[in-house]
CSV table of C-alpha atoms in Angstrom, one decimal:
chain,number,residue,atom,x,y,z
A,14,MET,CA,-7.4,-10.4,8.4
A,15,PHE,CA,-5.9,-11.8,4.7
A,16,THR,CA,-4.6,-8.9,2.6
A,17,ILE,CA,-2.6,-9.9,-1.0
A,18,ASP,CA,0.2,-7.1,-0.3
A,19,SER,CA,1.3,-9.3,2.6
A,20,ILE,CA,4.4,-11.1,1.0
A,21,ALA,CA,3.3,-14.6,2.6
A,22,ASN,CA,0.2,-14.4,1.1
A,23,LYS,CA,1.8,-13.2,-2.1
A,24,PHE,CA,3.9,-16.4,-1.7
A,25,ARG,CA,1.0,-19.0,-0.9
A,26,ILE,CA,-1.0,-17.6,-3.6
A,27,SER,CA,1.7,-18.2,-6.2
A,28,TYR,CA,2.5,-21.4,-4.4
A,29,PHE,CA,-1.1,-22.4,-5.1
A,30,LEU,CA,-1.4,-21.0,-8.2
A,31,PHE,CA,1.3,-23.1,-9.5
A,32,ALA,CA,0.4,-26.2,-8.2
A,33,LEU,CA,-3.6,-25.8,-9.5
A,34,LEU,CA,-1.5,-24.5,-12.9
A,35,LEU,CA,0.5,-27.8,-13.1
A,36,CYS,CA,-2.5,-30.5,-11.6
A,37,THR,CA,-4.8,-28.7,-14.2
A,38,THR,CA,-1.7,-29.7,-16.9
A,39,PHE,CA,-1.8,-32.9,-15.8
A,40,VAL,CA,-5.5,-33.2,-16.6
A,41,SER,CA,-5.0,-31.9,-19.9
A,42,ILE,CA,-2.8,-34.6,-21.2
A,43,PHE,CA,-4.7,-37.2,-19.5
A,44,MET,CA,-8.1,-36.0,-20.9
A,45,TYR,CA,-6.4,-36.0,-24.7
A,46,ALA,CA,-4.0,-39.3,-24.0
A,47,GLU,CA,-7.7,-40.8,-23.2
A,48,MET,CA,-9.1,-39.4,-26.4
A,49,ARG,CA,-6.3,-40.3,-28.3
A,50,ILE,CA,-6.9,-43.8,-27.3
A,51,GLU,CA,-10.2,-44.1,-27.7
A,52,GLN,CA,-10.0,-42.7,-31.1
A,53,ASP,CA,-8.0,-45.6,-31.8
A,54,LEU,CA,-9.7,-48.1,-30.7
A,55,VAL,CA,-12.8,-46.9,-32.6
A,56,LYS,CA,-11.0,-46.9,-35.7
A,57,GLY,CA,-9.0,-49.8,-35.6
A,58,ARG,CA,-12.3,-51.2,-34.6
A,59,LEU,CA,-14.3,-50.4,-38.2
A,60,LEU,CA,-11.5,-50.6,-40.5
A,61,GLN,CA,-11.3,-54.2,-39.0
A,62,GLN,CA,-15.1,-54.4,-39.9
A,63,LEU,CA,-14.8,-52.9,-43.3
A,64,GLN,CA,-13.1,-56.0,-44.6
A,65,LEU,CA,-14.8,-58.5,-42.9
A,66,SER,CA,-17.5,-56.7,-44.8
A,67,GLN,CA,-15.9,-56.0,-48.0
A,68,GLU,CA,-15.2,-59.8,-48.0
A,69,LYS,CA,-18.7,-61.7,-46.7
A,70,GLU,CA,-21.2,-59.2,-48.8
A,71,GLY,CA,-18.7,-57.4,-51.8
A,72,GLU,CA,-18.5,-54.1,-53.1
A,73,ARG,CA,-22.3,-52.0,-51.4
A,74,ALA,CA,-23.7,-48.9,-50.6
A,75,VAL,CA,-24.0,-49.4,-47.4
A,76,TYR,CA,-23.0,-52.2,-44.5
A,77,THR,CA,-24.4,-53.1,-41.4
A,78,ALA,CA,-22.7,-54.9,-38.3
A,79,ASN,CA,-25.1,-55.2,-34.9
A,80,PRO,CA,-24.2,-53.8,-32.7
A,81,GLY,CA,-24.0,-50.3,-33.9
A,82,ILE,CA,-21.6,-50.1,-36.3
A,83,LYS,CA,-23.2,-48.8,-40.3
A,84,ILE,CA,-20.2,-48.1,-42.9
A,85,TYR,CA,-21.6,-45.5,-45.9
A,86,ARG,CA,-20.3,-45.8,-49.2
A,87,TYR,CA,-19.4,-41.5,-49.3
A,88,ASP,CA,-22.4,-40.9,-52.3
A,89,SER,CA,-25.0,-43.0,-49.6
A,90,ALA,CA,-24.0,-41.4,-46.6
A,91,PRO,CA,-26.2,-38.7,-44.7
A,92,GLU,CA,-25.6,-35.2,-45.9
A,93,ASN,CA,-25.2,-34.0,-42.2
A,94,LEU,CA,-22.8,-36.1,-41.7
A,95,LYS,CA,-20.7,-35.6,-45.4
A,96,ALA,CA,-20.9,-31.9,-44.2
A,97,ILE,CA,-18.9,-32.4,-40.7
A,98,VAL,CA,-16.5,-35.3,-41.3
A,99,ASN,CA,-13.2,-36.1,-42.1
A,100,GLU,CA,-10.2,-38.2,-41.9
A,101,THR,CA,-10.1,-38.0,-37.6
A,102,VAL,CA,-12.4,-39.9,-35.5
A,103,GLN,CA,-14.9,-37.5,-33.9
A,104,GLU,CA,-17.7,-38.0,-31.5
A,105,ILE,CA,-21.2,-36.5,-31.1
A,106,PRO,CA,-24.2,-37.4,-28.9
A,107,VAL,CA,-27.1,-38.6,-30.3
A,108,THR,CA,-30.5,-39.9,-29.3
A,109,VAL,CA,-31.2,-43.3,-29.8
A,110,ASN,CA,-35.6,-44.9,-30.1
A,111,ASN,CA,-35.4,-48.5,-28.7
A,112,GLN,CA,-37.2,-51.5,-27.6
A,113,ALA,CA,-37.0,-49.0,-23.9
A,114,GLY,CA,-37.7,-46.0,-25.1
A,115,LYS,CA,-35.3,-43.3,-25.7
A,116,THR,CA,-31.8,-43.3,-24.6
A,117,LYS,CA,-28.6,-41.1,-25.6
A,118,ALA,CA,-25.9,-42.6,-26.9
A,119,ASN,CA,-22.4,-41.4,-28.2
A,120,LEU,CA,-21.7,-41.7,-32.2
A,121,HIS,CA,-18.1,-42.0,-33.8
A,122,PHE,CA,-17.6,-41.8,-37.6
A,123,PHE,CA,-14.9,-40.5,-39.4
A,124,ALA,CA,-13.7,-40.8,-42.8
A,125,HIS,CA,-11.6,-43.4,-44.9
A,126,GLN,CA,-10.1,-43.6,-48.3
A,127,GLN,CA,-9.6,-46.9,-50.0
A,128,ASN,CA,-8.5,-47.3,-53.1
A,129,ALA,CA,-10.1,-45.6,-55.3
A,130,GLN,CA,-13.2,-45.7,-53.2
A,131,GLN,CA,-14.1,-43.0,-49.6
A,132,TYR,CA,-16.3,-44.6,-47.7
A,133,ILE,CA,-17.7,-42.9,-44.0
A,134,LEU,CA,-17.5,-45.2,-41.1
A,135,THR,CA,-19.5,-44.8,-38.1
A,136,TYR,CA,-20.4,-46.7,-34.6
A,137,LEU,CA,-22.7,-45.8,-32.0
A,138,GLU,CA,-21.2,-46.4,-28.4
A,139,ASP,CA,-23.7,-47.6,-25.9
A,140,ASN,CA,-23.0,-49.0,-22.6
A,141,LYS,CA,-24.9,-52.7,-23.3
A,142,MET,CA,-23.7,-52.7,-26.7
A,143,VAL,CA,-19.9,-52.1,-25.7
A,144,MET,CA,-20.0,-54.4,-22.9
A,145,ALA,CA,-21.4,-58.1,-24.8
A,146,ASN,CA,-19.6,-57.5,-28.1
A,147,TYR,CA,-16.3,-55.1,-28.3
A,148,PRO,CA,-14.2,-56.0,-24.1
A,149,VAL,CA,-11.1,-54.4,-25.5
A,150,LEU,CA,-13.7,-51.2,-25.0
A,151,THR,CA,-15.2,-52.2,-22.4
A,152,ILE,CA,-11.5,-52.5,-20.8
A,153,PHE,CA,-10.8,-49.0,-21.5
A,154,GLU,CA,-13.6,-47.8,-20.7
A,155,ASN,CA,-13.2,-48.9,-17.0
A,156,LEU,CA,-9.9,-48.2,-16.3
A,157,GLU,CA,-10.6,-44.6,-18.3
A,158,ASP,CA,-12.9,-44.9,-15.2
A,159,ILE,CA,-10.9,-45.7,-12.3
A,160,PHE,CA,-8.0,-43.3,-14.1
A,161,ALA,CA,-10.7,-40.7,-13.6
A,162,ASP,CA,-11.2,-40.6,-10.4
A,163,ALA,CA,-8.2,-41.2,-8.8
A,164,LEU,CA,-7.0,-38.1,-11.0
A,165,LYS,CA,-10.2,-36.3,-9.4
A,166,ILE,CA,-8.8,-37.4,-5.8
A,167,ALA,CA,-4.9,-36.9,-6.5
A,168,VAL,CA,-5.4,-33.2,-8.1
A,169,ILE,CA,-7.2,-32.9,-4.5
A,170,LEU,CA,-4.8,-34.0,-2.5
A,171,SER,CA,-2.1,-32.0,-4.7
A,172,LEU,CA,-4.4,-28.5,-3.8
A,173,LEU,CA,-4.6,-29.6,-0.6
A,174,ILE,CA,-0.4,-30.6,0.0
A,175,ALA,CA,0.2,-27.2,-2.4
A,176,ALA,CA,-1.9,-24.7,0.1
A,177,LEU,CA,-0.9,-26.0,3.7
A,178,PHE,CA,3.1,-26.5,2.2
A,179,SER,CA,2.8,-22.9,0.9
A,180,HIS,CA,1.9,-22.1,4.8
A,181,LEU,CA,4.2,-23.7,6.6
A,182,SER,CA,7.1,-22.8,4.1
A,183,SER,CA,5.7,-19.3,3.7
A,184,LYS,CA,6.1,-18.7,7.4
A,185,GLN,CA,10.0,-20.3,7.3
A,186,ILE,CA,10.5,-18.0,4.4
A,187,ILE,CA,9.3,-14.4,6.4
A,188,LYS,CA,10.6,-15.4,9.6
A,189,PRO,CA,14.1,-14.0,8.7
A,190,LEU,CA,12.5,-10.8,7.7
A,191,LEU,CA,10.1,-10.9,11.5
A,192,ASP,CA,13.0,-11.1,13.0
A,193,LEU,CA,15.1,-8.1,11.1
A,194,LYS,CA,11.7,-6.4,12.4
A,195,GLN,CA,12.2,-6.9,15.4
A,196,ALA,CA,16.0,-6.2,15.7
A,197,VAL,CA,15.3,-2.8,14.1
A,198,GLU,CA,12.7,-2.1,16.7
A,199,THR,CA,14.8,-2.5,20.1
A,200,ASP,CA,18.5,-2.7,19.7
A,201,HIS,CA,21.1,-2.9,17.5
A,202,GLN,CA,22.8,-6.0,19.2
A,203,ASN,CA,20.1,-8.2,17.8
A,204,LEU,CA,21.0,-6.3,14.6
A,205,THR,CA,24.5,-7.0,14.2
A,206,GLU,CA,24.0,-10.8,14.5
A,207,LEU,CA,21.6,-10.8,11.7
A,208,THR,CA,24.3,-8.5,9.0
A,209,HIS,CA,26.8,-11.9,9.5
A,210,LEU,CA,24.5,-13.6,7.8
A,211,PRO,CA,24.8,-14.7,3.8
A,212,SER,CA,21.8,-14.4,2.5
A,213,GLU,CA,19.7,-11.3,1.4
A,214,VAL,CA,18.6,-10.6,4.6
A,215,GLY,CA,22.0,-10.1,5.6
A,216,VAL,CA,22.7,-7.8,2.8
A,217,LEU,CA,19.5,-5.8,4.2
A,218,ALA,CA,21.0,-6.2,7.4
A,219,ARG,CA,23.8,-4.6,6.2
A,220,ALA,CA,22.8,-1.4,5.0
A,221,ILE,CA,20.0,-1.0,7.8
A,222,ASP,CA,23.1,-0.6,10.2
A,223,GLU,CA,24.5,1.5,7.5
A,224,LYS,CA,22.1,3.7,7.7
A,225,ASN,CA,21.4,3.5,11.0
A,226,HIS,CA,25.6,4.1,12.1
A,227,LYS,CA,25.2,7.6,9.4
A,228,LEU,CA,22.0,8.5,11.2
A,229,GLU,CA,23.5,7.9,14.4
A,230,GLN,CA,26.1,10.2,13.3
A,231,TYR,CA,24.0,12.9,12.2
A,232,LEU,CA,22.4,13.1,15.2
A,233,LYS,CA,24.8,13.3,17.3
A,234,ARG,CA,26.7,16.1,15.3
A,235,GLU,CA,23.3,17.8,15.4
A,236,GLN,CA,23.0,17.3,19.2
A,237,LEU,CA,26.7,18.5,19.8
A,238,PHE,CA,25.8,21.9,17.2
A,239,THR,CA,22.8,22.8,19.3
A,240,GLY,CA,24.4,22.3,22.8
A,241,ASP,CA,27.4,23.9,21.4
A,242,VAL,CA,25.6,27.0,19.9
A,243,SER,CA,23.2,27.0,22.8
A,244,HIS,CA,26.3,27.2,25.3
A,245,GLU,CA,28.4,30.2,22.9
A,246,LEU,CA,25.9,31.9,23.1
A,247,ARG,CA,24.6,32.1,26.9
A,248,THR,CA,26.6,33.6,27.8
A,249,PRO,CA,26.6,37.0,25.7
A,250,LEU,CA,23.6,37.1,26.4
A,251,THR,CA,23.8,36.9,29.9
A,252,ILE,CA,26.7,39.6,29.8
A,253,ILE,CA,24.2,41.7,27.5
A,254,MET,CA,21.4,40.8,30.0
A,255,GLY,CA,23.9,42.2,33.1
A,256,ALA,CA,25.3,45.6,31.4
A,257,SER,CA,21.7,46.3,29.5
A,258,GLU,CA,20.1,46.3,33.8
A,259,VAL,CA,23.6,48.1,35.1
A,260,LEU,CA,23.1,50.8,32.2
A,261,ALA,CA,19.1,51.3,32.9
A,262,SER,CA,19.9,51.8,37.0
A,263,GLN,CA,22.5,54.7,35.8
A,264,LEU,CA,19.8,56.4,33.6
A,265,GLU,CA,17.2,58.8,35.3
A,266,ASP,CA,13.8,57.7,35.0
A,267,ASN,CA,12.5,60.4,32.6
A,268,SER,CA,15.4,59.3,30.1
A,269,HIS,CA,14.7,58.5,26.8
A,270,LEU,CA,17.6,55.8,26.9
A,271,ARG,CA,15.7,53.7,29.1
A,272,GLU,CA,13.5,52.9,26.8
A,273,PHE,CA,16.6,51.2,24.5
A,274,ALA,CA,17.7,50.0,27.6
A,275,ASN,CA,15.2,47.7,28.2
A,276,ARG,CA,14.5,46.5,24.9
A,277,ILE,CA,18.1,45.4,25.0
A,278,SER,CA,17.3,43.3,27.8
A,279,THR,CA,13.8,41.8,26.9
A,280,THR,CA,15.6,41.0,23.9
A,281,ALA,CA,18.3,38.8,25.4
A,282,LYS,CA,15.5,37.7,27.6
A,283,GLU,CA,13.6,36.4,24.5
A,284,THR,CA,16.5,35.2,22.5
A,285,SER,CA,17.7,33.3,25.9
A,286,GLU,CA,14.0,31.8,26.0
A,287,ILE,CA,14.4,30.8,21.8
A,288,ILE,CA,17.2,29.0,22.8
A,289,SER,CA,16.3,27.5,25.3
A,290,ALA,CA,13.1,26.5,23.5
A,291,LEU,CA,15.1,25.3,20.3
A,292,LEU,CA,17.1,22.8,22.5
A,293,LEU,CA,13.8,21.3,23.7
A,294,LEU,CA,13.3,20.6,19.9
A,295,SER,CA,16.2,18.6,19.7
A,296,ARG,CA,14.9,16.0,22.7
A,297,ALA,CA,12.8,13.0,21.7
A,298,PRO,CA,9.1,14.1,23.4
A,299,GLU,CA,9.3,11.3,25.6
A,300,GLN,CA,12.1,12.4,27.5
A,301,LEU,CA,10.2,16.3,28.9
A,302,ASP,CA,8.2,16.4,31.4
A,303,THR,CA,5.1,18.2,30.4
A,304,PRO,CA,3.8,20.3,33.7
A,305,GLN,CA,0.2,22.2,33.5
A,306,THR,CA,1.1,25.5,31.9
A,307,SER,CA,-1.7,28.3,31.6
A,308,ILE,CA,-2.5,29.0,27.9
A,309,ASN,CA,-4.5,32.0,28.6
A,310,ASP,CA,-0.9,33.6,30.7
A,311,ILE,CA,1.0,32.9,27.4
A,312,ALA,CA,-1.1,34.2,25.0
A,313,LEU,CA,-1.8,37.6,27.2
A,314,ASN,CA,2.0,37.8,27.7
A,315,GLU,CA,2.8,37.1,23.8
A,316,VAL,CA,0.3,39.7,22.6
A,317,SER,CA,2.0,42.5,25.6
A,318,ARG,CA,5.6,41.5,24.1
A,319,LEU,CA,4.4,41.7,20.5
A,320,ARG,CA,2.3,44.9,20.7
A,321,TYR,CA,4.8,46.7,19.2
A,322,LEU,CA,4.8,45.8,15.8
A,323,LEU,CA,1.3,47.7,15.6
A,324,ARG,CA,2.7,50.9,16.1
A,325,HIS,CA,1.4,53.0,13.9
A,326,LYS,CA,-1.0,51.0,12.4
A,327,PRO,CA,-5.3,51.1,12.9
A,328,VAL,CA,-4.9,47.4,13.7
A,329,SER,CA,-6.5,46.4,17.2
A,330,CYS,CA,-5.8,42.7,19.3
A,331,LYS,CA,-8.1,41.1,21.8
A,332,VAL,CA,-7.7,37.6,23.8
A,333,VAL,CA,-11.0,36.2,24.0
A,334,ALA,CA,-11.0,32.9,26.8
A,335,GLU,CA,-14.1,31.9,28.3
A,336,GLN,CA,-12.2,30.3,31.5
A,337,ASP,CA,-8.7,29.5,32.1
A,338,TYR,CA,-7.2,27.3,29.8
A,339,VAL,CA,-4.4,24.9,30.4
A,340,ALA,CA,-2.2,22.4,28.6
A,341,TYR,CA,0.2,19.5,29.5
A,342,VAL,CA,2.9,21.1,27.4
A,343,ARG,CA,6.2,22.7,28.0
A,344,PRO,CA,6.0,26.3,28.7
A,345,GLU,CA,8.6,27.1,26.2
A,346,LEU,CA,7.8,25.3,22.6
A,347,LEU,CA,4.0,26.6,23.5
A,348,LYS,CA,5.1,30.8,23.6
A,349,MET,CA,7.3,30.0,20.8
A,350,ALA,CA,4.7,28.6,19.1
A,351,LEU,CA,1.7,31.3,19.4
A,352,GLY,CA,4.5,33.9,19.6
A,353,ASN,CA,5.3,33.0,15.6
A,354,LEU,CA,1.4,32.9,14.6
A,355,ILE,CA,0.4,36.1,17.0
A,356,LYS,CA,4.0,37.9,15.3
A,357,ASN,CA,2.9,36.8,11.6
A,358,ALA,CA,-0.2,38.0,12.4
A,359,PHE,CA,0.8,41.2,13.5
A,360,GLN,CA,3.6,41.9,10.5
A,361,TYR,CA,0.8,41.2,8.2
A,362,THR,CA,-2.3,42.4,8.9
A,363,ASP,CA,-2.1,46.4,8.0
A,364,ASP,CA,-5.9,47.1,9.0
A,365,GLY,CA,-8.4,45.8,11.1
A,366,GLU,CA,-8.1,43.0,13.8
A,367,VAL,CA,-6.3,40.0,15.6
A,368,THR,CA,-8.5,37.7,17.5
A,369,VAL,CA,-6.8,35.4,20.1
A,370,THR,CA,-9.9,32.8,20.7
A,371,ILE,CA,-8.9,30.1,23.1
A,372,ASP,CA,-11.9,27.1,24.1
A,373,SER,CA,-11.5,23.6,25.3
A,374,GLU,CA,-10.2,22.5,22.2
A,375,LYS,CA,-7.8,24.7,20.4
A,376,ILE,CA,-6.7,28.2,20.3
A,377,THR,CA,-6.9,30.5,17.0
A,378,VAL,CA,-5.4,33.5,15.5
A,379,SER,CA,-7.7,34.9,13.3
A,380,ASP,CA,-6.4,38.2,11.2
A,381,THR,CA,-7.9,40.6,8.8
A,382,GLY,CA,-4.4,40.7,7.3
A,383,LEU,CA,-2.9,40.0,3.3
A,384,GLY,CA,-4.1,36.4,3.6
A,385,ILE,CA,-2.1,33.4,1.6
A,386,PRO,CA,-2.6,33.6,-2.2
A,387,GLU,CA,-3.6,30.0,-3.5
A,388,ILE,CA,-0.6,29.6,-5.1
A,389,MET,CA,1.7,30.0,-1.5
A,390,MET,CA,-0.6,27.0,0.0
A,391,PRO,CA,1.4,23.8,-1.1
A,392,LEU,CA,4.7,25.8,0.5
A,393,LEU,CA,3.0,26.9,3.7
A,394,TYR,CA,5.0,24.7,5.8
A,395,GLU,CA,8.6,25.4,3.6
A,396,ARG,CA,11.1,27.0,5.2
A,397,PHE,CA,13.0,30.3,3.8
A,398,GLU,CA,9.4,30.7,2.4
A,399,ARG,CA,8.1,34.4,2.2
A,400,LEU,CA,4.9,36.1,1.3
A,401,ASN,CA,5.1,38.9,-1.3
A,402,ASP,CA,3.2,42.0,-0.6
A,403,ILE,CA,-0.1,42.2,-2.8
A,404,LYS,CA,0.2,45.8,-3.5
A,405,THR,CA,3.2,46.4,-4.1
A,406,GLY,CA,4.4,42.6,-5.4
A,407,ASP,CA,7.7,42.9,-2.7
A,408,GLN,CA,8.6,40.2,-0.6
A,409,VAL,CA,7.2,41.1,3.2
A,410,GLU,CA,9.8,41.1,5.9
A,411,GLY,CA,10.9,37.8,6.9
A,412,THR,CA,13.1,34.1,7.4
A,413,GLY,CA,10.0,32.6,6.6
A,414,LEU,CA,10.9,30.3,10.0
A,415,GLY,CA,7.9,31.2,11.2
A,416,LEU,CA,5.5,28.7,10.0
A,417,SER,CA,8.0,26.0,9.9
A,418,ILE,CA,9.5,26.1,13.4
A,419,VAL,CA,5.0,26.3,14.6
A,420,GLN,CA,4.5,23.1,12.4
A,421,ARG,CA,7.9,20.9,14.0
A,422,ILE,CA,6.7,22.4,17.2
A,423,MET,CA,3.3,20.8,16.9
A,424,THR,CA,4.3,17.6,15.3
A,425,HIS,CA,6.7,17.2,18.7
A,426,MET,CA,4.7,17.5,21.0
A,427,ASP,CA,2.1,15.2,18.9
A,428,TRP,CA,-0.6,18.6,18.4
A,429,LYS,CA,-2.2,19.8,15.2
A,430,LEU,CA,-1.8,22.8,13.2
A,431,THR,CA,-4.4,23.5,10.7
A,432,HIS,CA,-4.9,26.9,8.0
A,433,GLN,CA,-7.9,28.2,6.7
A,434,ALA,CA,-8.7,31.6,4.7
A,435,HIS,CA,-11.1,34.3,4.5
A,436,ALA,CA,-13.0,35.0,2.0
A,437,THR,CA,-12.6,38.6,2.3
A,438,GLY,CA,-9.0,38.4,3.2
A,439,GLY,CA,-7.1,37.6,5.7
A,440,SER,CA,-6.0,34.3,7.5
A,441,THR,CA,-7.3,31.8,10.8
A,442,PHE,CA,-4.6,29.6,12.5
A,443,SER,CA,-5.8,26.8,15.0
A,444,ILE,CA,-4.0,24.9,16.8
A,445,TYR,CA,-5.4,21.7,18.6
A,446,TYR,CA,-3.6,20.5,21.7
A,447,LYS,CA,-4.0,17.8,23.9
A,448,LYS,CA,-5.6,18.7,27.1
């Protein structure tokens, strides 16, 4: 498919236009030279005829020399010639009545000042007249036709050669760019070979190689940081979970402290799962295994886990699904994404209902809460952006990271997250998952 944005096509078009401009210049020069030569030949012939006529016939108002030459004294010339004549030889097409009927010819004319008298010299050019009486003009006309035909052939060949040469040379010009593209897409070994080139491609290759090196260092630091943090956090979390279990086992069954011990254990387990999910996000998607995961189970577990947020609120929650739906995804990532959406719905809904709906295409979390103001929509998935309470104007409790993390998970899994505002307040977030 031809596209003007291609560098090769831009080069081809530029080269072709340059050739066309060059041919136009040569054609213009040829036409100008042909016109000036013809004017000089006609002018010399008529001035010679004026001198011969004056010597032969004396001073007269009109001189006629067959074939086709007529010389007027200015005051005796036709008015239509007086209106347009000047000292430059001009040419206009005219129709001539003769024995063969009406024929077309070219009338050459110009003004000439001789002593105190001005003349208008005219020459009616007809092929038969030229052939029979003016051999110099005849030769010129023949040469003009030959040069015109040769010029046409030269222009056509020049454009064809320009098109062919631009096509071949453009391939050679963009070949280093294609090599650079292939080197960037494959490995750094080929890219390193291009960095030694002294051309612009070498400069670009060195810039890309340097940028890749910086990115590698950055990714390496991020991976090391994530690994170190997860390692350092898992140990105290394990201790916390073990200590909470020991504490819970030593408490009486009806002790009010058992609830706090269980809460500590549950929170430690959730934190450990979050760390695992974040570690998965730091890995390339193609490196992750995607087991078959029940969406219904994760949705029910997250609703049950986060239901404490609805205490002391007149808010109901239900999970709607016609059957058990599954997706090929890491359960840790789906749990984090869906858990953040359900948590936001619980936090920002003071009364009404939160509904989690699952079907064969998507998972939706709909609430009747605060909703998202129009001014916040461009920043919906930005980090650390938080909503303001419509009643008090204060920022709602939270970190502003939930939707940002969900969007990152969606990108990582090649899923899609959408938002729809309700006219009566509240929001609906939909996760479109791949089966």
